[in-house]
Short mmCIF file of C-alpha atoms in Angstrom, two decimals:
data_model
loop_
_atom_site.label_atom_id
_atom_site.label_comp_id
_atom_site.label_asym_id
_atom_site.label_seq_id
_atom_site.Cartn_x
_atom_site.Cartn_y
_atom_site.Cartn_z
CA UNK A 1 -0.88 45.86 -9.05
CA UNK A 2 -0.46 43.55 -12.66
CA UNK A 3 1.88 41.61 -10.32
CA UNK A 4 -1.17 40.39 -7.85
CA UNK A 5 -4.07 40.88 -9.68
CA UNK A 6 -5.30 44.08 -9.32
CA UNK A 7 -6.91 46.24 -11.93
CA UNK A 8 -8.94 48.96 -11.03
CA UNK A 9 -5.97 51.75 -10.66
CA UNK A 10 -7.68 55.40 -9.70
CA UNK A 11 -5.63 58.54 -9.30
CA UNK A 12 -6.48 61.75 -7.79
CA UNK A 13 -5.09 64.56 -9.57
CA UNK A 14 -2.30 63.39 -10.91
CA UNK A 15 1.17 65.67 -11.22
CA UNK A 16 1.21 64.51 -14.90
CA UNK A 17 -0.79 62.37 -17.14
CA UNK A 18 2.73 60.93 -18.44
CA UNK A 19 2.13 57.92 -16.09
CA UNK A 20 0.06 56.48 -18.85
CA UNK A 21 2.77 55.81 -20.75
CA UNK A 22 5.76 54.46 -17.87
CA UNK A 23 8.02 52.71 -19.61
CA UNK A 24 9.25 50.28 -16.74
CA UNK A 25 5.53 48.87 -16.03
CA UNK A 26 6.76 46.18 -17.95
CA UNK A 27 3.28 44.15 -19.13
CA UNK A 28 1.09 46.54 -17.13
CA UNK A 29 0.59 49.38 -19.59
CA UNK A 30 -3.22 48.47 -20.04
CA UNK A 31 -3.76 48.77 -16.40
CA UNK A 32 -2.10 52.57 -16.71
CA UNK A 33 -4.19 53.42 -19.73
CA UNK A 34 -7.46 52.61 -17.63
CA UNK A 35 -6.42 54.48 -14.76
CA UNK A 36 -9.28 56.56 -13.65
CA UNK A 37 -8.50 60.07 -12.84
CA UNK A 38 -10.59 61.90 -10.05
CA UNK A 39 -10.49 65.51 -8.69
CA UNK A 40 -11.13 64.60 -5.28
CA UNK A 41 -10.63 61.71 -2.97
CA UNK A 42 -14.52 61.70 -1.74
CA UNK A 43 -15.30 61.27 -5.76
CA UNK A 44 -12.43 58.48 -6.03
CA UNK A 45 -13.87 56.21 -3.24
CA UNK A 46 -17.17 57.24 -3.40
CA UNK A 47 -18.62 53.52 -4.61
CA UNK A 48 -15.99 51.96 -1.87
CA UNK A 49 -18.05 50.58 1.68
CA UNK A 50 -14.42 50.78 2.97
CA UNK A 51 -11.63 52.84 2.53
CA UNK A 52 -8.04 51.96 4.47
CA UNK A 53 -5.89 54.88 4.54
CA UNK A 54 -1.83 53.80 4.82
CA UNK A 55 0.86 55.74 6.75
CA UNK A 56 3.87 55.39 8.09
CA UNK A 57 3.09 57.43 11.44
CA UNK A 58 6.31 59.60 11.99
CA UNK A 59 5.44 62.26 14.32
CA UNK A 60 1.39 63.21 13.50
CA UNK A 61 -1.07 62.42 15.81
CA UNK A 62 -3.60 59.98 13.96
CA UNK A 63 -7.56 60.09 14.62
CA UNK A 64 -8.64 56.77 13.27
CA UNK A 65 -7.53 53.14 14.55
CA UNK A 66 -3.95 51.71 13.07
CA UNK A 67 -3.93 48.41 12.40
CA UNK A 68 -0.57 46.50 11.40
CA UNK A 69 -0.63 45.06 8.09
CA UNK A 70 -1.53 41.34 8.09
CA UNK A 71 -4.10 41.86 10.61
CA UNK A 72 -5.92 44.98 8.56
CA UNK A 73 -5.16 42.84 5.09
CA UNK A 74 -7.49 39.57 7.02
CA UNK A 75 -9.80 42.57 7.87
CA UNK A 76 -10.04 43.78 4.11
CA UNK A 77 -9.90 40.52 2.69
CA UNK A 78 -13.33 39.60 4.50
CA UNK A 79 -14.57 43.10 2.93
CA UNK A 80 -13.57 42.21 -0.49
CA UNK A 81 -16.18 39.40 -1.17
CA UNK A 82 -19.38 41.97 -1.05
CA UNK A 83 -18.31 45.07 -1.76
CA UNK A 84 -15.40 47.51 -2.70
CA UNK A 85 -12.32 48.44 -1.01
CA UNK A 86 -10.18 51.40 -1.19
CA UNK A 87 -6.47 51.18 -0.17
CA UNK A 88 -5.28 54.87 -0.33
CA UNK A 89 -1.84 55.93 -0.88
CA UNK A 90 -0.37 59.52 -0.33
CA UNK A 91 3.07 60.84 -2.25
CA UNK A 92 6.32 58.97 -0.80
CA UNK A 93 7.32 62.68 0.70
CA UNK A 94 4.18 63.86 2.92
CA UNK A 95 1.75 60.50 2.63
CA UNK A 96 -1.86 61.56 3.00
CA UNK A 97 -3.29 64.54 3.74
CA UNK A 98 -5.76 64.98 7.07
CA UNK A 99 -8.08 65.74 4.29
CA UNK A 100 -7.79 62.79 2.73
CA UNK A 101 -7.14 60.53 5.85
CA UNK A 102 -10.47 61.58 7.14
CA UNK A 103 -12.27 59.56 4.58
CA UNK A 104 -10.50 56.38 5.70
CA UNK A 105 -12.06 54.38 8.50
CA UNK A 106 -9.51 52.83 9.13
CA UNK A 107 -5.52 53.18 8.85
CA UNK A 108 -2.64 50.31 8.19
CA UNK A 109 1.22 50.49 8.07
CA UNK A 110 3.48 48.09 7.58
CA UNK A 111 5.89 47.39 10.23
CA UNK A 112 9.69 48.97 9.41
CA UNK A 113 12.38 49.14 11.54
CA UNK A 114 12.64 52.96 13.57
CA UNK A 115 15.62 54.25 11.76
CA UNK A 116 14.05 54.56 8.74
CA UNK A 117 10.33 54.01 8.22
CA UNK A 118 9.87 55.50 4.76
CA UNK A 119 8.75 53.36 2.04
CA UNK A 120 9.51 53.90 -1.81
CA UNK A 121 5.32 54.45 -2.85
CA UNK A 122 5.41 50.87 -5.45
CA UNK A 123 7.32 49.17 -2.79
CA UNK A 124 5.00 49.91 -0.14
CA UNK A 125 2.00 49.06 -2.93
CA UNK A 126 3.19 45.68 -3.82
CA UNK A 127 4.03 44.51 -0.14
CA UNK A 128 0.02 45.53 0.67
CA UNK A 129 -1.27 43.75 -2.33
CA UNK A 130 0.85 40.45 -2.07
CA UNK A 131 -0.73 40.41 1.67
CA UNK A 132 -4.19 40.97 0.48
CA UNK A 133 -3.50 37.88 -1.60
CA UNK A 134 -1.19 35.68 0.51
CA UNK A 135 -4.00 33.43 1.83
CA UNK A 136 -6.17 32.52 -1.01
CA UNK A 137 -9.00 30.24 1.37
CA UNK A 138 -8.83 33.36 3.21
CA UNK A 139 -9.96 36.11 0.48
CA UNK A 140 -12.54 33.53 -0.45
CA UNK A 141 -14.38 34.37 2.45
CA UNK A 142 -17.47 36.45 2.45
CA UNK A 143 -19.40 38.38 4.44
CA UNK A 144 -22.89 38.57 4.50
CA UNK A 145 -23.88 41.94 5.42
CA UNK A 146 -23.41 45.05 2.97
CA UNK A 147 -21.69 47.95 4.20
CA UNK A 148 -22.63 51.69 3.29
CA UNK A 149 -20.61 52.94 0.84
CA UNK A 150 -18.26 55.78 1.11
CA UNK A 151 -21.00 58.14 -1.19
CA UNK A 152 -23.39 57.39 1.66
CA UNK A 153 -21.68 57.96 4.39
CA UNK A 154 -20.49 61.11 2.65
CA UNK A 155 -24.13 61.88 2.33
CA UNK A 156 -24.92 61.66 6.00
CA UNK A 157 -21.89 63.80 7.02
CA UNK A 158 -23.27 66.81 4.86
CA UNK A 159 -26.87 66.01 6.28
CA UNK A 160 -25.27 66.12 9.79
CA UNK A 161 -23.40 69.00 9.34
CA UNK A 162 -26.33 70.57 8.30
CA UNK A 163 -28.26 69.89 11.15
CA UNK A 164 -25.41 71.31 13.48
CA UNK A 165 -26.00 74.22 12.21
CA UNK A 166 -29.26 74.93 11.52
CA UNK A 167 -29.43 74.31 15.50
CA UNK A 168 -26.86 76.49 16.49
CA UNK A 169 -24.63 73.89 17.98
CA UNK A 170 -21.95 75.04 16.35
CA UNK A 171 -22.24 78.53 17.20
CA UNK A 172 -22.20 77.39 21.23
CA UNK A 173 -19.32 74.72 20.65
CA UNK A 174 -17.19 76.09 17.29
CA UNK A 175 -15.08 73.10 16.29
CA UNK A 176 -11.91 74.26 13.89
CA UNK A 177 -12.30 71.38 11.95
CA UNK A 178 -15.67 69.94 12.12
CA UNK A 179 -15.87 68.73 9.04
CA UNK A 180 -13.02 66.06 8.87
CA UNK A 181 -14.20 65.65 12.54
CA UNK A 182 -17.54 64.60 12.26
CA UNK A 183 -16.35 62.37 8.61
CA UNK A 184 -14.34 60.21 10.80
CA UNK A 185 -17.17 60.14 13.58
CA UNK A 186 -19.55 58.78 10.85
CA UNK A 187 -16.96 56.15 9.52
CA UNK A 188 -16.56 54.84 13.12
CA UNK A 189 -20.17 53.53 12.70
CA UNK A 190 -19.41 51.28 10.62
CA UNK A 191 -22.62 51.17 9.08
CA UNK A 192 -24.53 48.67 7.40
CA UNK A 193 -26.17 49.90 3.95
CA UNK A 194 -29.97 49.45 4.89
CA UNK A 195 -28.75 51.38 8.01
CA UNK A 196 -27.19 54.49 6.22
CA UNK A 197 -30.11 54.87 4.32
CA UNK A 198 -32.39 55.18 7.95
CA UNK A 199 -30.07 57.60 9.11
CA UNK A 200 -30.23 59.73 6.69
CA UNK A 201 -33.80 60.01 6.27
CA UNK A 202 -33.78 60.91 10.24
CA UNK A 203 -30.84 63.69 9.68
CA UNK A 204 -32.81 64.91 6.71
CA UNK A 205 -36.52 65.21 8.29
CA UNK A 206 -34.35 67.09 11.25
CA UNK A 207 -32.80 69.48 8.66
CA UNK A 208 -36.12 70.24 7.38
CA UNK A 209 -37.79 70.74 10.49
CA UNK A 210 -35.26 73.02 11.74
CA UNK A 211 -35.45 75.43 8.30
CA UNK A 212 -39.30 75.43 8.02
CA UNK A 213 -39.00 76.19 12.35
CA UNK A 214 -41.80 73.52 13.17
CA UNK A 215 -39.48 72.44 15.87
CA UNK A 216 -40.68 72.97 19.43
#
């Protein structure tokens, strides 16, 4: 991250807080002692208005586009000028949790030969950040409309759930696991900030008309 510029590091519960304190991150120790620490991923890229999940595939079967990496980095690049950006990383053994992938809107990998597609976790972080960086006229670029963050899209997944089963959809068409289904369903949107927030008042004035029973 030092390497290409990047400085806000944020970890979600860390195995140990010795990280701090790495002795190889030769001339990046400041970086590590800002590191923010989260207990959740929703509370780590809550101020983000996109998060990219990474992966390396192998055998699960994905729910979210997959983009290769130097077309997703032109794609986050463009982001970058008006708003935040997550790039998630899972451990180098399991990667990211469907948990944590369904916060993502989007996923990237980066293009390794068959035989072995399993990246060393600062290896894989350095080759994403020296793409995100690689065309300097290119991450000048910015883009006029503001996305909704990943707090309010949060929000309107709750709301929705909410309203699912306050009108007994659920209990006609039980999904196993609605929740991480109907997060990616609401990062598909792609929604524009003044857009979350009319959605939201919509899902909530449903909400309440279902509890008080003033629906027809």
């Amino acid at each position: 991250m030092s390497n290409f510029g990047f400085r806000h590091l944020r970890v979600v519960n860390p195995y140990e807080a010795a990280f701090r304190e790495a002795r190889s991150a030769v001339g990046a120790g400041e970086l590590l002692a800002r590191a923010e620490e989260y207990k959740t991923v929703a509370e780590a890229v809550a101020d983000c208005a996109l998060v990219v999940g990474t992966t390396a595939v192998r055998h699960r079967e994905l729910q979210h586009p997959l983009r290769r990496l130097e077309y997703g980095a032109r794609l986050i690049r463009k982001q970058l000028g008006s708003s935040r950006v997550a790039l998630l990383f899972g451990s180098e053994k399991f990667g990211l949790s469907n948990s944590a992938l369904s916060h993502c809107h989007w996923l990237m990998r980066i293009p390794t030969c068959e035989e072995n597609i399993s990246m060393n976790l600062g290896q894989a972080v350095a080759i994403c950040l020296y793409e995100l960086v690689r065309d300097s006229k290119t991450a000048g670029q910015r883009e006029k409309v503001e996305r909704a963050t990943a707090d309010e899209l949060e929000r309107i997944t709750t709301t929705l759930l909410e309203a699912m089963r306050a009108s007994g959809y659920l209990d006609r068409r039980p999904i196993a696991d609605v929740e991480e289904r109907m997060r990616r369903l609401v990062r598909r949107l792609d929604l524009p900030a003044r857009d979350a927030v009319v959605w939201l008042g919509i899902l909530r004035q449903i909400v309440w008309k279902l509890r008080s029973g003033t629906l027809p």
